[in-house]
Amino acid sequence: MNDSVEVSVVMPCLNEEKALDICLQKIKEVFSREGINGEIVVSDNGSTDGSPEIAKKAGARVVFESERGYGAAYLKGFKEARGRYIVMGDSDNSYDFNDIPRFLKALEDGHDFVMGSRFLGNMKKGAMSWSHRYIGNPILSGMCRLFFRTRLSDIHCGMRAMTREAYEKMALRTLGMEFATEMVLSAITNNLNVFEIPIDYHPREGESKLQALPDAWRHIRFMLIYCPLWLYIIPGTVGLIAGIFLMALLLPGPFVFLGRHWDMHVMIFGCMISILSYQMLTLGVYAHTFAIRQGFLKYDKVTLFFQRHFNLEKGLVLGIIVFLVGSTLVLMIFGEWFFSYFGPLYRIRESVFAMTLMVMGLQTMFSSFFISLLFLEKK
């Protein structure tokens, strides 16, 4: 890092000769007008047109990244940036770099990471397709708000700014389009001071590199991986309660509902749902614990409570109790059959319920060993 450089503007570039010079001239005008000691870093991601030459002619510093991907280009550019503040924006003239002073003002006011919001600002006609504007971006931003309890309105806005310290804390690593989501989630999990400002959004110059469905899936996949609560724990808990409820309801015998008899098939379905949901729930505990121990997520109140009150012995005791209850029911059923001289036996309901308890008891015991392994301390 060079302390004399105040601001580094980092731009990814892949065949952007139609708009690149326009963007560079705007940035240079902002630097001159505001008296900013800044640099422009163009991270070329394999351009086959004249983009690198245009950038060099305009006075930008060009760095090259052979690994294709939105995140790969930015990681290279950030690595080479020397400024105390880092501003990022696309090279297609869709963002107005005259907004740079507003981003810097927010950083100087004490915010660590500043996001632009196209939805709070002025969306120019033709700047975003209707499917992205009214379906894709609202859904993905809504998922982020729900999963990670943030109020950000536009998590995929490509114009952002951050302090160098904030960038180093984020420890970013993804190479594709999900890099945009990773920045937001990493900022949240590292308790950075995140701020959002409205910006204008213009139609891009040149061909878009966005692949709508594959890139949307990359964002969704990344959010789900980073949120075991919604991927595993909530569905697992709901399924477990529903499955046990169905089995308990049918344990005394069939019942009539909506004019239909509900019997053994529904109880077996409840057994299957209970076992699968409990497996999902334990996988969620594994994933959440592993993510925290590896530094992908931060400790939360639930995890801290679990860590303080859980140990291998308590898990084993709980699992053994559940297993023994199921085993006792099986022995009682076998005893009844034995004393009837192995005659007809009609204890299918009780057998299904007992089997479910035995499976869940064994899962609890072996899961306790694995969770204890994840919580092992190391020097």
Short mmCIF file of C-alpha atoms in Angstrom, two decimals:
data_model
loop_
_atom_site.label_atom_id
_atom_site.label_comp_id
_atom_site.label_asym_id
_atom_site.label_seq_id
_atom_site.Cartn_x
_atom_site.Cartn_y
_atom_site.Cartn_z
CA MET A 1 0.00 0.00 0.00
CA ASN A 2 1.19 3.54 -0.88
CA ASP A 3 0.03 6.04 1.76
CA SER A 4 0.23 8.88 -0.79
CA VAL A 5 -2.62 7.34 -2.80
CA GLU A 6 -5.93 8.26 -1.21
CA VAL A 7 -8.40 6.52 -3.53
CA SER A 8 -8.10 3.51 -5.83
CA VAL A 9 -10.88 3.03 -8.37
CA VAL A 10 -10.87 -0.62 -9.45
CA MET A 11 -12.67 -1.66 -12.63
CA PRO A 12 -13.02 -5.17 -14.08
CA CYS A 13 -12.77 -5.25 -17.85
CA LEU A 14 -13.63 -7.80 -20.53
CA ASN A 15 -13.95 -6.34 -24.03
CA GLU A 16 -15.31 -2.95 -22.96
CA GLU A 17 -13.71 -0.70 -25.60
CA LYS A 18 -17.05 1.01 -26.35
CA ALA A 19 -17.43 2.48 -22.86
CA LEU A 20 -14.11 2.17 -21.07
CA ASP A 21 -12.64 5.52 -22.13
CA ILE A 22 -15.86 7.35 -21.17
CA CYS A 23 -15.64 5.87 -17.66
CA LEU A 24 -11.94 6.68 -17.31
CA GLN A 25 -12.41 10.30 -18.34
CA LYS A 26 -15.23 10.74 -15.80
CA ILE A 27 -13.03 9.34 -13.03
CA LYS A 28 -10.12 11.60 -13.98
CA GLU A 29 -12.44 14.62 -14.00
CA VAL A 30 -13.68 13.71 -10.51
CA PHE A 31 -10.11 13.38 -9.25
CA SER A 32 -9.20 16.76 -10.71
CA ARG A 33 -12.36 18.56 -9.57
CA GLU A 34 -12.28 17.20 -6.02
CA GLY A 35 -8.52 17.38 -5.58
CA ILE A 36 -8.29 13.63 -4.97
CA ASN A 37 -4.92 11.92 -5.12
CA GLY A 38 -6.20 8.77 -6.78
CA GLU A 39 -5.37 5.98 -9.16
CA ILE A 40 -7.38 3.91 -11.60
CA VAL A 41 -6.73 0.16 -11.71
CA VAL A 42 -8.22 -1.68 -14.68
CA SER A 43 -8.24 -5.42 -14.10
CA ASP A 44 -8.35 -6.98 -17.55
CA ASN A 45 -9.93 -10.43 -17.63
CA GLY A 46 -8.85 -11.60 -21.07
CA SER A 47 -10.01 -8.85 -23.44
CA THR A 48 -9.51 -9.52 -27.13
CA ASP A 49 -10.37 -5.98 -28.25
CA GLY A 50 -8.43 -2.78 -27.60
CA SER A 51 -9.53 -2.30 -23.99
CA PRO A 52 -6.06 -2.65 -22.35
CA GLU A 53 -4.52 -0.15 -24.79
CA ILE A 54 -7.37 2.33 -24.22
CA ALA A 55 -6.88 2.07 -20.45
CA LYS A 56 -3.12 2.59 -20.66
CA LYS A 57 -3.52 5.56 -23.00
CA ALA A 58 -5.94 7.17 -20.53
CA GLY A 59 -3.38 6.83 -17.72
CA ALA A 60 -4.88 3.87 -15.90
CA ARG A 61 -2.77 1.10 -14.46
CA VAL A 62 -3.68 -2.17 -16.18
CA VAL A 63 -3.29 -5.51 -14.45
CA PHE A 64 -4.11 -8.85 -16.01
CA GLU A 65 -6.02 -11.80 -14.57
CA SER A 66 -6.11 -14.97 -16.68
CA GLU A 67 -8.65 -16.75 -14.45
CA ARG A 68 -12.05 -15.86 -15.92
CA GLY A 69 -14.70 -14.52 -13.59
CA TYR A 70 -16.14 -11.35 -12.06
CA GLY A 71 -14.65 -12.16 -8.67
CA ALA A 72 -11.29 -13.19 -10.08
CA ALA A 73 -10.92 -9.86 -11.88
CA TYR A 74 -11.80 -7.87 -8.79
CA LEU A 75 -9.54 -9.87 -6.49
CA LYS A 76 -6.60 -9.13 -8.80
CA GLY A 77 -7.51 -5.46 -8.97
CA PHE A 78 -7.94 -5.14 -5.19
CA LYS A 79 -4.62 -6.85 -4.62
CA GLU A 80 -2.87 -4.29 -6.82
CA ALA A 81 -4.74 -1.25 -5.46
CA ARG A 82 -2.70 1.08 -3.26
CA GLY A 83 -5.31 3.52 -1.97
CA ARG A 84 -6.64 4.01 1.55
CA TYR A 85 -10.15 3.89 0.08
CA ILE A 86 -11.23 1.48 -2.68
CA VAL A 87 -14.08 2.30 -5.06
CA MET A 88 -15.35 -0.37 -7.46
CA GLY A 89 -17.51 -0.04 -10.54
CA ASP A 90 -18.11 -1.67 -13.92
CA SER A 91 -16.44 -0.52 -17.14
CA ASP A 92 -19.64 -0.41 -19.20
CA ASN A 93 -20.76 3.13 -18.29
CA SER A 94 -23.85 1.85 -16.47
CA TYR A 95 -22.71 3.56 -13.25
CA ASP A 96 -22.03 7.26 -12.94
CA PHE A 97 -18.53 7.73 -11.53
CA ASN A 98 -19.46 11.32 -10.68
CA ASP A 99 -20.97 9.69 -7.58
CA ILE A 100 -17.49 8.84 -6.24
CA PRO A 101 -17.41 11.85 -3.86
CA ARG A 102 -20.67 10.70 -2.25
CA PHE A 103 -19.20 7.26 -1.58
CA LEU A 104 -16.02 8.79 -0.15
CA LYS A 105 -18.05 11.13 2.07
CA ALA A 106 -19.86 8.12 3.57
CA LEU A 107 -16.53 6.39 4.24
CA GLU A 108 -15.09 9.53 5.83
CA ASP A 109 -18.19 9.73 8.04
CA GLY A 110 -17.18 6.41 9.61
CA HIS A 111 -18.85 3.78 7.46
CA ASP A 112 -16.70 0.78 6.47
CA PHE A 113 -18.54 -0.47 3.40
CA VAL A 114 -20.80 1.65 1.20
CA MET A 115 -23.27 0.11 -1.24
CA GLY A 116 -25.01 1.86 -4.10
CA SER A 117 -28.72 1.17 -4.59
CA ARG A 118 -30.17 1.33 -8.08
CA PHE A 119 -33.68 0.79 -6.71
CA LEU A 120 -33.52 3.77 -4.37
CA GLY A 121 -32.03 5.95 -7.11
CA ASN A 122 -33.03 6.74 -10.68
CA MET A 123 -33.25 3.69 -12.91
CA LYS A 124 -32.93 4.93 -16.50
CA LYS A 125 -35.12 3.42 -19.22
CA GLY A 126 -33.58 0.25 -20.62
CA ALA A 127 -30.91 0.03 -17.92
CA MET A 128 -32.30 -3.22 -16.49
CA SER A 129 -34.59 -5.83 -18.02
CA TRP A 130 -38.03 -6.19 -16.46
CA SER A 131 -37.25 -9.74 -15.28
CA HIS A 132 -34.16 -8.54 -13.40
CA ARG A 133 -35.88 -5.41 -12.09
CA TYR A 134 -39.12 -6.96 -10.87
CA ILE A 135 -38.24 -10.64 -10.33
CA GLY A 136 -34.55 -11.55 -10.07
CA ASN A 137 -33.02 -8.72 -8.04
CA PRO A 138 -35.99 -8.26 -5.65
CA ILE A 139 -36.06 -12.00 -4.90
CA LEU A 140 -32.30 -12.26 -4.30
CA SER A 141 -32.19 -9.07 -2.22
CA GLY A 142 -35.24 -10.28 -0.27
CA MET A 143 -33.56 -13.61 0.45
CA CYS A 144 -30.52 -11.75 1.76
CA ARG A 145 -32.69 -9.57 4.02
CA LEU A 146 -34.53 -12.62 5.34
CA PHE A 147 -31.51 -14.88 5.83
CA PHE A 148 -29.05 -12.33 7.18
CA ARG A 149 -31.31 -9.70 8.78
CA THR A 150 -30.13 -6.76 6.71
CA ARG A 151 -32.11 -3.87 5.23
CA LEU A 152 -30.11 -3.54 2.01
CA SER A 153 -32.36 -2.94 -1.00
CA ASP A 154 -29.95 -3.88 -3.79
CA ILE A 155 -27.30 -6.47 -2.89
CA HIS A 156 -26.10 -6.79 -6.50
CA CYS A 157 -25.36 -3.17 -7.24
CA GLY A 158 -21.88 -3.14 -8.77
CA MET A 159 -20.81 0.30 -7.53
CA ARG A 160 -19.40 0.10 -4.01
CA ALA A 161 -16.67 1.55 -1.83
CA MET A 162 -14.79 0.38 1.23
CA THR A 163 -11.85 1.17 3.43
CA ARG A 164 -8.74 -0.92 3.00
CA GLU A 165 -9.18 -2.27 6.53
CA ALA A 166 -12.71 -3.42 5.66
CA TYR A 167 -11.48 -5.18 2.52
CA GLU A 168 -8.81 -7.03 4.49
CA LYS A 169 -11.35 -8.14 7.11
CA MET A 170 -13.67 -9.56 4.46
CA ALA A 171 -11.09 -12.15 3.30
CA LEU A 172 -12.89 -12.56 -0.04
CA ARG A 173 -12.25 -15.67 -2.11
CA THR A 174 -14.97 -16.50 -4.68
CA LEU A 175 -14.17 -16.06 -8.38
CA GLY A 176 -17.53 -15.85 -10.14
CA MET A 177 -20.57 -13.56 -10.03
CA GLU A 178 -21.32 -14.73 -6.49
CA PHE A 179 -18.42 -12.47 -5.47
CA ALA A 180 -20.96 -9.63 -5.23
CA THR A 181 -23.00 -11.60 -2.69
CA GLU A 182 -19.92 -12.74 -0.80
CA MET A 183 -18.88 -9.12 -0.22
CA VAL A 184 -22.23 -8.29 1.36
CA LEU A 185 -22.38 -11.40 3.55
CA SER A 186 -18.77 -11.05 4.63
CA ALA A 187 -19.37 -7.41 5.56
CA ILE A 188 -22.38 -8.44 7.66
CA THR A 189 -20.71 -11.40 9.38
CA ASN A 190 -17.64 -9.28 10.19
CA ASN A 191 -19.87 -6.61 11.76
CA LEU A 192 -18.72 -3.89 9.39
CA ASN A 193 -20.60 -0.60 9.34
CA VAL A 194 -22.56 -0.97 6.10
CA PHE A 195 -24.28 2.02 4.48
CA GLU A 196 -26.43 2.30 1.36
CA ILE A 197 -26.84 5.35 -0.90
CA PRO A 198 -29.15 5.84 -3.91
CA ILE A 199 -27.45 6.07 -7.30
CA ASP A 200 -28.50 6.43 -10.93
CA TYR A 201 -28.28 3.43 -13.24
CA HIS A 202 -27.84 3.78 -17.01
CA PRO A 203 -28.10 1.39 -19.97
CA ARG A 204 -24.76 -0.32 -20.48
CA GLU A 205 -22.56 0.12 -23.52
CA GLY A 206 -21.51 -3.07 -25.26
CA GLU A 207 -22.47 -6.69 -24.74
CA SER A 208 -23.55 -7.93 -21.31
CA LYS A 209 -21.53 -10.77 -19.77
CA LEU A 210 -24.35 -11.73 -17.41
CA GLN A 211 -25.89 -15.22 -17.71
CA ALA A 212 -29.23 -14.76 -15.97
CA LEU A 213 -30.19 -18.20 -14.65
CA PRO A 214 -26.69 -19.67 -14.00
CA ASP A 215 -25.55 -16.48 -12.26
CA ALA A 216 -28.75 -16.24 -10.22
CA TRP A 217 -28.26 -19.82 -9.08
CA ARG A 218 -24.66 -19.05 -8.06
CA HIS A 219 -25.95 -16.26 -5.82
CA ILE A 220 -28.71 -18.42 -4.32
CA ARG A 221 -26.34 -21.34 -3.75
CA PHE A 222 -23.85 -19.09 -2.01
CA MET A 223 -26.48 -17.62 0.31
CA LEU A 224 -27.83 -21.06 1.22
CA ILE A 225 -24.34 -22.40 1.92
CA TYR A 226 -23.70 -19.41 4.19
CA CYS A 227 -27.03 -19.84 5.98
CA PRO A 228 -27.44 -23.35 7.47
CA LEU A 229 -30.36 -22.02 9.51
CA TRP A 230 -32.60 -21.73 6.44
CA LEU A 231 -31.06 -24.57 4.43
CA TYR A 232 -31.12 -27.23 7.15
CA ILE A 233 -32.35 -26.21 10.59
CA ILE A 234 -35.71 -24.53 9.87
CA PRO A 235 -36.90 -27.13 7.28
CA GLY A 236 -35.60 -29.94 9.52
CA THR A 237 -37.40 -28.62 12.60
CA VAL A 238 -40.69 -28.11 10.74
CA GLY A 239 -40.49 -31.59 9.18
CA LEU A 240 -39.63 -33.26 12.49
CA ILE A 241 -42.57 -31.65 14.29
CA ALA A 242 -44.95 -32.54 11.44
CA GLY A 243 -43.73 -36.16 11.27
CA ILE A 244 -43.96 -36.79 15.02
CA PHE A 245 -47.40 -35.15 15.08
CA LEU A 246 -48.65 -37.50 12.34
CA MET A 247 -47.30 -40.58 14.13
CA ALA A 248 -48.72 -39.53 17.50
CA LEU A 249 -52.09 -38.83 15.88
CA LEU A 250 -52.25 -42.26 14.27
CA LEU A 251 -50.70 -44.29 17.09
CA PRO A 252 -54.07 -45.02 18.79
CA GLY A 253 -55.65 -46.01 15.47
CA PRO A 254 -57.06 -44.63 12.19
CA PHE A 255 -59.18 -41.48 12.09
CA VAL A 256 -61.53 -39.81 9.65
CA PHE A 257 -60.61 -36.44 8.18
CA LEU A 258 -62.23 -34.68 5.21
CA GLY A 259 -64.41 -37.72 4.73
CA ARG A 260 -61.44 -40.05 4.31
CA HIS A 261 -59.87 -42.69 6.54
CA TRP A 262 -56.26 -41.91 7.42
CA ASP A 263 -54.33 -44.97 8.46
CA MET A 264 -51.02 -46.82 8.23
CA HIS A 265 -49.76 -45.29 4.98
CA VAL A 266 -49.88 -41.82 6.53
CA MET A 267 -48.16 -43.06 9.69
CA ILE A 268 -45.32 -44.62 7.68
CA PHE A 269 -45.03 -41.33 5.79
CA GLY A 270 -44.80 -39.52 9.17
CA CYS A 271 -42.04 -41.94 10.21
CA MET A 272 -40.09 -41.24 7.03
CA ILE A 273 -40.51 -37.46 7.39
CA SER A 274 -39.39 -37.60 11.04
CA ILE A 275 -36.20 -39.56 10.31
CA LEU A 276 -35.24 -37.51 7.24
CA SER A 277 -35.98 -34.21 9.00
CA TYR A 278 -33.96 -35.22 12.04
CA GLN A 279 -31.08 -36.12 9.75
CA MET A 280 -31.43 -32.69 8.08
CA LEU A 281 -31.45 -31.02 11.50
CA THR A 282 -28.25 -32.74 12.61
CA LEU A 283 -26.60 -31.87 9.27
CA GLY A 284 -27.53 -28.25 9.95
CA VAL A 285 -25.78 -28.37 13.32
CA TYR A 286 -22.69 -29.88 11.66
CA ALA A 287 -22.67 -27.27 8.88
CA HIS A 288 -23.24 -24.32 11.22
CA THR A 289 -20.56 -25.47 13.64
CA PHE A 290 -18.06 -26.16 10.87
CA ALA A 291 -18.70 -22.77 9.22
CA ILE A 292 -18.11 -20.97 12.51
CA ARG A 293 -14.98 -22.94 13.35
CA GLN A 294 -13.55 -22.21 9.88
CA GLY A 295 -14.32 -18.50 10.18
CA PHE A 296 -16.99 -18.38 7.45
CA LEU A 297 -19.64 -17.39 10.01
CA LYS A 298 -19.42 -15.66 13.37
CA TYR A 299 -20.54 -17.05 16.72
CA ASP A 300 -24.16 -16.21 17.44
CA LYS A 301 -26.26 -16.46 20.62
CA VAL A 302 -27.72 -19.86 19.74
CA THR A 303 -24.31 -21.38 18.96
CA LEU A 304 -22.73 -19.92 22.10
CA PHE A 305 -25.61 -21.30 24.21
CA PHE A 306 -25.26 -24.70 22.54
CA GLN A 307 -21.50 -24.72 23.04
CA ARG A 308 -21.83 -23.82 26.75
CA HIS A 309 -24.49 -26.42 27.54
CA PHE A 310 -23.69 -29.29 25.18
CA ASN A 311 -21.05 -31.93 25.67
CA LEU A 312 -20.49 -35.46 24.44
CA GLU A 313 -21.80 -37.07 27.62
CA LYS A 314 -25.11 -35.15 27.57
CA GLY A 315 -25.64 -36.06 23.92
CA LEU A 316 -24.92 -39.71 24.60
CA VAL A 317 -27.31 -39.79 27.56
CA LEU A 318 -30.10 -38.21 25.51
CA GLY A 319 -29.51 -40.58 22.60
CA ILE A 320 -29.40 -43.64 24.87
CA ILE A 321 -32.67 -42.64 26.57
CA VAL A 322 -34.48 -42.24 23.24
CA PHE A 323 -33.00 -45.50 21.95
CA LEU A 324 -33.96 -47.38 25.11
CA VAL A 325 -37.55 -46.14 24.94
CA GLY A 326 -37.81 -47.46 21.39
CA SER A 327 -36.05 -50.71 22.32
CA THR A 328 -38.38 -51.22 25.29
CA LEU A 329 -41.42 -50.90 23.03
CA VAL A 330 -39.90 -53.45 20.65
CA LEU A 331 -39.23 -55.88 23.51
CA MET A 332 -42.79 -55.46 24.79
CA ILE A 333 -44.14 -56.22 21.32
CA PHE A 334 -41.85 -59.25 21.02
CA GLY A 335 -42.91 -60.39 24.51
CA GLU A 336 -46.55 -60.21 23.56
CA TRP A 337 -45.84 -62.25 20.45
CA PHE A 338 -43.75 -64.76 22.42
CA PHE A 339 -46.40 -65.35 25.08
CA SER A 340 -49.06 -65.80 22.41
CA TYR A 341 -46.93 -68.68 21.11
CA PHE A 342 -45.92 -66.72 18.01
CA GLY A 343 -49.47 -66.35 16.83
CA PRO A 344 -50.98 -63.45 14.85
CA LEU A 345 -49.56 -60.05 15.83
CA TYR A 346 -51.13 -56.66 15.09
CA ARG A 347 -48.68 -54.09 16.47
CA ILE A 348 -47.59 -52.37 13.29
CA ARG A 349 -48.30 -48.85 14.63
CA GLU A 350 -46.30 -49.42 17.79
CA SER A 351 -43.48 -51.03 15.76
CA VAL A 352 -43.22 -48.04 13.41
CA PHE A 353 -43.12 -45.63 16.33
CA ALA A 354 -40.52 -47.72 18.18
CA MET A 355 -38.33 -48.03 15.09
CA THR A 356 -38.41 -44.25 14.62
CA LEU A 357 -37.26 -43.67 18.21
CA MET A 358 -34.44 -46.20 17.88
CA VAL A 359 -33.13 -44.61 14.66
CA MET A 360 -33.27 -41.10 16.14
CA GLY A 361 -31.58 -42.28 19.33
CA LEU A 362 -28.69 -43.80 17.37
CA GLN A 363 -28.40 -40.66 15.26
CA THR A 364 -28.20 -38.56 18.42
CA MET A 365 -25.43 -40.68 19.91
CA PHE A 366 -23.21 -40.70 16.83
CA SER A 367 -23.96 -37.05 16.07
CA SER A 368 -22.75 -36.16 19.57
CA PHE A 369 -19.36 -37.67 18.80
CA PHE A 370 -19.08 -35.75 15.53
CA ILE A 371 -20.17 -32.41 17.01
CA SER A 372 -17.71 -32.87 19.87
CA LEU A 373 -14.98 -33.40 17.26
CA LEU A 374 -15.92 -30.12 15.55
CA PHE A 375 -15.71 -28.25 18.86
CA LEU A 376 -12.26 -29.60 19.74
CA GLU A 377 -9.84 -26.80 20.57
CA LYS A 378 -6.42 -26.67 18.94
CA LYS A 379 -3.35 -24.56 19.54
#
